[in-house]
Amino acid sequence: MNEKRKQGFLFFIPIFILFLCMTYMAVFCLRTYQQNTFKHISAFFQTAAEADPKSEPQLLSALKECQSLSEEEVDKHNYLEKYGYHKDDFCRGLPVHIFALFFSLFFISASAFAWGIWRLCRQTRRRITYLTEYLEQVNTGAGGTFIQMQEDDFSHLQDEIYKTVTMLYQTREEAIAARERFAENLTNIAHQLKTPITAAFLSLQLMKKASQNEYALQVEKQLERLNRLEESLLTLSKIDAGTLPLKFQKVDIYTALTLAAENLNDLLSEKNVSVVIPEKGCMEFSGDLEWSMEALINLMKNCMEHSPSGGHIYCDYTENPLYAQILIWDEGTGFVQGDIPHLFERFYQGRNGTPNGSGIGLALARSIFELQNGTVTARNIPEGGACFEIKIYSH
């Protein structure tokens, strides 16, 4: 007998016992009622016969006629009610031992039924706990396999869970392998770009020394753009490969914002845009100062590129027990609403993007903060302008 049939048999036993007990109690109560009725009629006839012995034949004849009456005819005979008698006057109740037996049988049958339900619930709970623990191991990366210990209603579910987990493992391994290949290819591209860019810079410097050329400045700007693109690609490849060197320490938010703004001084002066950073005391988060500053530079630069001449870039920051929050916003026209869901995608160029942009800066900023247990989101503010919100959660 397999486990599933065994469980069904064990669950059927208390139900069968309950059925037998209830049937026995019903038959027993019927027999007791018939005996009590017979004794009451016998006592009545004996008393009447002793009071008037000559009436005994008439009494027996009346008894035979009463036996031949149907149930409907019996129900119509309420003769004694006109003398003030009621059915309760003849109900002596069941003996005490009858009640004791009745409740004993009921207790036994109810206990057997409750035991069956408890056993079934315990087995169900144990199986659910086993499946839950397995999924918890999978979620924590411990893995493991199922041990088929019994055949029951959960066996099919267990098989399907195992198949799904196995498929997810395979999919994850394929995704990791594809990510590693992408990171490797990106690194190779970045290194291949480095050599011609460096050679072009050297050639440009020699050309500038030999003679001044009005096109040299334009060439230099494009080379600088290519150089920044190469550095960004190299950084992204390290992030994808998980090899970006982060040094976690306490980072003062005011210091990180100030250093990021100082690195943009030349560009800010050229655009006639200023950065407003309030001094709000010591507020810190756990992260890497250099890479956090790099991410903040990219966000500030995006705000600068969309700020009007004479405009301002505003910064604010707060902290609570859960996370540190940094806000950076400008006085520009804001984001096109349809661009907001895609702003942090690599190489995405928004409809209001700068012509010389590479579409990597925002993606790089988000990736850097995500490595530090943070998030970066973008939105438009009611007063006008674009706002970046950074949240860095406590480890």
Coordinates of C-alpha atoms in Angstrom, one line a residue:
M1 CA 0.0 0.0 0.0
N2 CA 1.6 3.3 -1.0
E3 CA 1.7 6.4 1.2
K4 CA -1.2 8.2 -0.5
R5 CA -3.6 5.2 0.0
K6 CA -2.4 4.8 3.5
Q7 CA -3.2 8.5 4.3
G8 CA -6.7 8.0 2.8
F9 CA -7.2 4.9 4.8
L10 CA -6.1 6.5 8.1
F11 CA -8.4 9.5 7.4
F12 CA -11.4 7.1 6.6
I13 CA -11.0 5.2 9.9
P14 CA -12.2 8.0 12.3
I15 CA -15.1 8.8 9.9
F16 CA -16.1 5.1 9.9
I17 CA -15.8 4.9 13.7
L18 CA -18.0 8.1 14.0
F19 CA -20.6 6.6 11.7
L20 CA -20.7 3.3 13.7
C21 CA -21.0 5.1 17.0
M22 CA -23.8 7.4 15.8
T23 CA -25.7 4.4 14.2
Y24 CA -25.3 2.4 17.4
M25 CA -26.5 5.4 19.5
A26 CA -29.6 5.9 17.2
V27 CA -30.5 2.1 17.5
F28 CA -29.9 2.1 21.2
C29 CA -32.1 5.1 21.8
L30 CA -34.9 3.6 19.7
R31 CA -34.8 0.4 21.6
T32 CA -34.8 2.2 24.9
Y33 CA -37.8 4.3 23.8
Q34 CA -39.7 1.2 22.8
Q35 CA -38.9 -0.5 26.1
N36 CA -40.1 2.5 28.1
T37 CA -43.3 2.8 26.0
F38 CA -44.0 -0.9 26.5
K39 CA -43.4 -0.7 30.3
H40 CA -45.7 2.4 30.6
I41 CA -48.6 0.6 28.7
S42 CA -48.1 -2.6 30.7
A43 CA -48.2 -0.6 34.0
F44 CA -51.4 1.1 32.9
F45 CA -53.2 -2.1 31.9
Q46 CA -52.1 -3.8 35.1
T47 CA -53.3 -1.0 37.3
A48 CA -56.7 -0.9 35.4
A49 CA -57.1 -4.7 35.6
E50 CA -56.4 -4.8 39.3
A51 CA -58.9 -2.1 39.9
D52 CA -61.7 -3.8 37.9
P53 CA -60.9 -7.4 37.0
K54 CA -64.0 -7.7 34.8
S55 CA -62.7 -5.0 32.5
E56 CA -59.7 -7.0 31.4
P57 CA -61.2 -8.4 28.2
Q58 CA -62.4 -4.9 27.1
L59 CA -58.9 -3.5 27.8
L60 CA -57.2 -6.2 25.7
S61 CA -59.8 -5.6 22.9
A62 CA -59.0 -1.9 23.0
L63 CA -55.3 -2.6 22.9
K64 CA -55.7 -4.7 19.7
E65 CA -57.8 -2.0 18.1
C66 CA -55.1 0.6 19.0
Q67 CA -52.4 -1.5 17.4
S68 CA -54.3 -1.5 14.1
L69 CA -54.5 2.3 14.0
S70 CA -52.3 4.1 11.5
E71 CA -49.8 6.8 12.4
E72 CA -52.1 9.5 11.1
E73 CA -55.0 8.2 13.2
V74 CA -52.8 7.9 16.3
D75 CA -51.7 11.5 15.9
K76 CA -55.4 12.6 16.1
H77 CA -56.0 11.0 19.5
N78 CA -55.4 13.5 22.2
Y79 CA -58.1 12.1 24.5
L80 CA -56.3 12.8 27.8
E81 CA -55.7 16.5 27.1
K82 CA -59.4 17.3 28.1
Y83 CA -58.5 15.9 31.6
G84 CA -55.4 18.1 31.8
Y85 CA -52.8 15.5 30.9
H86 CA -49.9 16.2 28.6
K87 CA -47.1 14.1 27.1
D88 CA -44.6 15.6 29.5
D89 CA -46.5 14.0 32.4
F90 CA -45.6 10.5 31.1
C91 CA -41.9 11.3 30.2
R92 CA -39.8 9.9 32.9
G93 CA -36.5 10.5 31.0
L94 CA -33.7 8.2 30.2
P95 CA -31.7 6.6 33.0
V96 CA -28.4 8.2 34.0
H97 CA -26.4 5.3 32.7
I98 CA -28.0 5.8 29.3
F99 CA -26.8 9.4 29.2
A100 CA -23.3 8.3 30.4
L101 CA -23.1 5.8 27.6
F102 CA -24.4 8.3 25.0
F103 CA -21.8 10.9 25.9
S104 CA -19.0 8.3 26.2
L105 CA -19.7 7.1 22.6
F106 CA -19.9 10.6 21.4
F107 CA -16.6 11.5 23.1
I108 CA -14.9 8.5 21.6
S109 CA -16.2 9.1 18.1
A110 CA -15.4 12.9 18.2
S111 CA -11.9 12.1 19.6
A112 CA -11.3 9.7 16.8
F113 CA -12.5 12.2 14.2
A114 CA -10.4 15.0 15.7
W115 CA -7.4 12.7 15.8
G116 CA -7.8 12.0 12.1
I117 CA -8.1 15.7 11.2
W118 CA -5.1 16.6 13.4
R119 CA -3.0 13.9 11.8
L120 CA -3.9 15.1 8.3
C121 CA -3.2 18.7 9.2
R122 CA 0.1 17.8 10.8
Q123 CA 1.2 15.9 7.6
T124 CA 0.0 18.8 5.4
R125 CA 1.9 21.3 7.5
R126 CA 5.0 19.2 7.5
R127 CA 5.0 19.0 3.7
I128 CA 4.3 22.7 3.3
T129 CA 7.2 23.4 5.7
Y130 CA 9.5 21.1 3.7
L131 CA 8.6 22.8 0.4
T132 CA 9.0 26.3 2.0
E133 CA 12.4 25.5 3.5
Y134 CA 13.5 24.3 0.1
L135 CA 12.4 27.5 -1.6
E136 CA 14.1 29.5 1.2
Q137 CA 17.4 27.6 0.5
V138 CA 17.0 28.4 -3.2
N139 CA 16.4 32.1 -2.5
T140 CA 19.5 32.3 -0.3
G141 CA 21.6 30.6 -2.9
A142 CA 22.1 27.4 -0.9
G143 CA 20.4 25.3 -3.6
G144 CA 19.8 21.6 -2.9
T145 CA 17.5 18.9 -4.2
F146 CA 14.3 17.4 -3.1
I147 CA 14.3 14.0 -1.4
Q148 CA 11.2 12.1 -2.4
M149 CA 10.2 10.5 0.9
Q150 CA 6.5 9.9 0.3
E151 CA 3.8 9.8 -2.3
D152 CA 1.0 12.2 -1.5
D153 CA -1.1 15.1 -2.8
F154 CA 1.9 17.3 -2.7
S155 CA 4.1 15.1 -4.9
H156 CA 3.0 16.6 -8.1
L157 CA 3.5 20.1 -6.7
Q158 CA 7.0 19.1 -5.5
D159 CA 8.0 17.8 -8.9
E160 CA 6.8 21.0 -10.6
I161 CA 8.7 23.2 -8.1
Y162 CA 11.8 21.2 -8.7
K163 CA 11.5 21.5 -12.5
T164 CA 10.9 25.3 -12.2
V165 CA 13.8 25.8 -9.9
T166 CA 16.1 23.7 -12.2
M167 CA 15.0 25.8 -15.2
L168 CA 15.6 29.0 -13.3
Y169 CA 19.1 27.9 -12.3
Q170 CA 19.8 27.1 -15.9
T171 CA 18.4 30.5 -17.0
R172 CA 20.4 32.3 -14.4
E173 CA 23.6 30.6 -15.4
E174 CA 23.0 31.4 -19.0
A175 CA 22.3 35.1 -18.1
I176 CA 25.5 35.3 -16.0
A177 CA 27.5 33.8 -18.8
A178 CA 26.0 36.2 -21.3
R179 CA 26.7 39.1 -19.0
E180 CA 30.3 38.0 -18.6
R181 CA 30.7 37.8 -22.3
F182 CA 29.2 41.2 -22.8
A183 CA 31.5 42.7 -20.1
E184 CA 34.5 41.0 -21.8
N185 CA 33.5 42.4 -25.2
L186 CA 32.9 45.8 -23.8
T187 CA 36.4 45.8 -22.2
N188 CA 38.0 44.7 -25.4
I189 CA 36.2 47.5 -27.3
A190 CA 37.3 50.1 -24.8
H191 CA 40.9 49.0 -24.9
Q192 CA 40.9 48.9 -28.7
L193 CA 39.6 52.5 -28.7
K194 CA 42.3 53.6 -26.3
T195 CA 45.2 53.2 -28.7
P196 CA 43.9 55.2 -31.7
I197 CA 42.5 57.9 -29.4
T198 CA 45.9 58.3 -27.7
A199 CA 47.7 58.3 -31.1
A200 CA 45.2 60.9 -32.5
F201 CA 45.9 63.2 -29.4
L202 CA 49.6 63.0 -30.0
S203 CA 49.2 63.8 -33.7
L204 CA 46.9 66.7 -32.8
Q205 CA 49.4 68.2 -30.4
L206 CA 52.2 68.0 -33.0
M207 CA 49.9 69.7 -35.6
K208 CA 49.1 72.5 -33.1
K209 CA 52.8 73.1 -32.5
A210 CA 53.6 73.2 -36.2
S211 CA 50.8 75.6 -37.2
Q212 CA 47.6 77.0 -35.8
N213 CA 44.5 75.5 -37.5
E214 CA 40.9 76.6 -36.9
Y215 CA 39.8 73.0 -37.2
A216 CA 42.2 71.7 -34.5
L217 CA 39.9 72.8 -31.7
Q218 CA 36.9 70.9 -33.2
V219 CA 39.0 67.8 -33.6
E220 CA 40.3 68.1 -30.0
K221 CA 36.7 68.3 -28.7
Q222 CA 35.7 65.2 -30.6
L223 CA 38.8 63.3 -29.3
E224 CA 38.0 64.4 -25.8
R225 CA 34.5 63.1 -26.3
L226 CA 35.8 59.8 -27.6
N227 CA 38.2 59.6 -24.6
R228 CA 35.3 60.1 -22.2
L229 CA 33.3 57.5 -24.0
E230 CA 36.2 55.0 -23.8
E231 CA 36.6 55.6 -20.1
S232 CA 32.8 55.2 -19.5
L233 CA 32.7 51.9 -21.5
L234 CA 35.7 50.6 -19.5
T235 CA 33.9 51.5 -16.2
L236 CA 30.7 49.9 -17.3
S237 CA 32.6 46.7 -18.3
K238 CA 34.0 46.6 -14.8
I239 CA 30.6 47.0 -13.3
D240 CA 29.2 44.2 -15.4
A241 CA 32.1 42.0 -14.5
G242 CA 31.8 42.8 -10.8
T243 CA 35.4 44.0 -10.7
L244 CA 34.9 47.8 -10.1
P245 CA 37.1 48.6 -7.1
L246 CA 34.9 50.1 -4.4
K247 CA 36.3 51.1 -1.0
F248 CA 33.5 51.4 1.5
Q249 CA 33.9 54.0 4.1
K250 CA 31.9 56.9 5.7
V251 CA 31.3 59.5 3.0
D252 CA 30.2 63.0 4.0
I253 CA 27.5 64.1 1.6
Y254 CA 28.4 67.8 1.6
T255 CA 32.0 66.9 0.8
A256 CA 31.0 64.6 -2.1
L257 CA 28.7 67.3 -3.6
T258 CA 31.3 70.0 -3.2
L259 CA 34.0 68.0 -4.9
A260 CA 31.7 67.0 -7.7
A261 CA 30.8 70.7 -8.3
E262 CA 34.5 71.7 -8.2
N263 CA 35.3 69.2 -11.0
L264 CA 32.8 70.9 -13.2
N265 CA 34.0 74.5 -12.5
D266 CA 35.3 75.1 -16.0
L267 CA 32.1 73.9 -17.7
L268 CA 29.9 75.7 -15.2
S269 CA 31.7 78.9 -15.8
E270 CA 31.4 78.4 -19.6
K271 CA 27.7 77.9 -19.3
N272 CA 27.3 80.6 -16.6
V273 CA 25.6 78.2 -14.2
S274 CA 26.2 78.0 -10.5
V275 CA 25.7 75.1 -8.0
V276 CA 24.0 75.8 -4.7
I277 CA 25.0 73.3 -1.9
P278 CA 23.6 74.0 1.6
E279 CA 25.8 73.3 4.6
K280 CA 23.6 71.1 6.8
G281 CA 26.1 69.5 9.2
C282 CA 27.6 66.1 9.1
M283 CA 25.4 63.6 7.2
E284 CA 27.1 60.4 5.9
F285 CA 26.5 57.2 4.1
S286 CA 28.6 54.1 3.5
G287 CA 30.2 54.1 0.1
D288 CA 33.2 55.0 -2.1
L289 CA 33.9 58.7 -2.2
E290 CA 35.7 58.7 -5.6
W291 CA 33.1 56.7 -7.4
S292 CA 30.2 58.5 -5.7
M293 CA 31.7 61.8 -6.7
E294 CA 31.9 60.5 -10.3
A295 CA 28.2 59.6 -10.3
L296 CA 27.3 63.0 -8.8
I297 CA 29.4 64.7 -11.5
N298 CA 27.3 62.9 -14.2
L299 CA 24.0 64.0 -12.6
M300 CA 25.1 67.6 -12.1
K301 CA 26.5 67.7 -15.7
N302 CA 23.1 66.6 -17.0
C303 CA 21.4 69.4 -15.0
M304 CA 24.0 71.9 -16.3
E305 CA 23.4 71.0 -19.9
H306 CA 19.7 71.7 -19.5
S307 CA 20.0 74.9 -17.4
P308 CA 19.6 78.4 -18.9
S309 CA 22.5 80.8 -18.8
G310 CA 22.6 82.4 -15.4
G311 CA 20.6 79.5 -13.9
H312 CA 21.3 77.5 -10.8
I313 CA 21.7 73.8 -9.9
Y314 CA 20.3 73.1 -6.4
C315 CA 21.3 70.4 -4.1
D316 CA 19.7 69.1 -0.9
Y317 CA 20.3 66.2 1.4
T318 CA 18.7 64.5 4.4
E319 CA 19.2 61.3 6.4
N320 CA 17.1 58.9 8.5
P321 CA 17.6 55.5 10.1
L322 CA 16.8 53.8 6.8
Y323 CA 18.7 55.8 4.1
A324 CA 20.4 59.0 3.1
Q325 CA 18.7 61.0 0.5
I326 CA 20.3 63.5 -2.0
L327 CA 18.3 65.7 -4.4
I328 CA 19.8 67.5 -7.4
W329 CA 17.6 69.7 -9.6
D330 CA 17.8 72.4 -12.2
E331 CA 15.8 75.3 -13.6
G332 CA 15.5 74.0 -17.1
T333 CA 12.4 72.8 -19.0
G334 CA 12.4 69.3 -17.4
F335 CA 12.3 65.9 -18.9
V336 CA 9.9 64.9 -21.7
Q337 CA 7.4 62.6 -19.9
G338 CA 7.9 59.8 -22.3
D339 CA 11.7 59.8 -21.7
I340 CA 11.6 59.4 -18.0
P341 CA 11.2 55.5 -17.9
H342 CA 14.2 55.2 -20.3
L343 CA 16.6 57.9 -18.9
F344 CA 18.9 55.4 -17.2
E345 CA 19.1 53.0 -20.1
R346 CA 22.5 52.7 -21.7
F347 CA 23.0 54.8 -24.9
Y348 CA 19.5 56.2 -24.6
Q349 CA 19.2 59.7 -26.0
G350 CA 16.2 61.7 -24.8
R351 CA 14.4 64.1 -27.1
N352 CA 15.9 67.0 -25.2
G353 CA 19.4 65.4 -25.0
T354 CA 22.5 67.2 -26.0
P355 CA 23.8 66.5 -29.5
N356 CA 27.3 65.5 -28.2
G357 CA 26.0 63.3 -25.4
S358 CA 26.9 59.6 -25.3
G359 CA 23.8 58.3 -23.4
I360 CA 26.0 56.6 -20.8
G361 CA 26.4 59.2 -18.0
L362 CA 23.0 58.5 -16.3
A363 CA 23.3 54.8 -16.7
L364 CA 26.8 54.9 -15.1
A365 CA 25.6 57.0 -12.2
R366 CA 22.7 54.6 -11.4
S367 CA 25.0 51.6 -11.7
I368 CA 27.6 53.2 -9.3
F369 CA 24.9 53.9 -6.6
E370 CA 23.3 50.5 -7.0
L371 CA 26.6 48.9 -6.2
Q372 CA 26.5 51.0 -2.9
N373 CA 23.0 49.7 -2.0
G374 CA 21.4 52.8 -3.5
T375 CA 18.8 53.9 -6.1
V376 CA 18.6 56.8 -8.5
T377 CA 15.3 58.1 -9.9
A378 CA 14.3 61.1 -12.1
R379 CA 11.2 63.2 -12.2
N380 CA 10.0 66.7 -13.1
I381 CA 9.3 69.2 -10.3
P382 CA 6.1 71.3 -10.3
E383 CA 8.0 74.6 -10.3
G384 CA 9.7 73.5 -13.6
G385 CA 13.0 71.7 -14.1
A386 CA 14.3 68.2 -13.7
C387 CA 15.2 66.5 -10.4
F388 CA 17.3 63.5 -9.6
E389 CA 16.6 61.7 -6.3
I390 CA 19.3 59.4 -4.8
K391 CA 18.6 57.1 -1.9
I392 CA 21.5 55.2 -0.3
Y393 CA 20.2 52.6 2.1
S394 CA 22.0 51.5 5.3
H395 CA 23.7 48.1 5.1

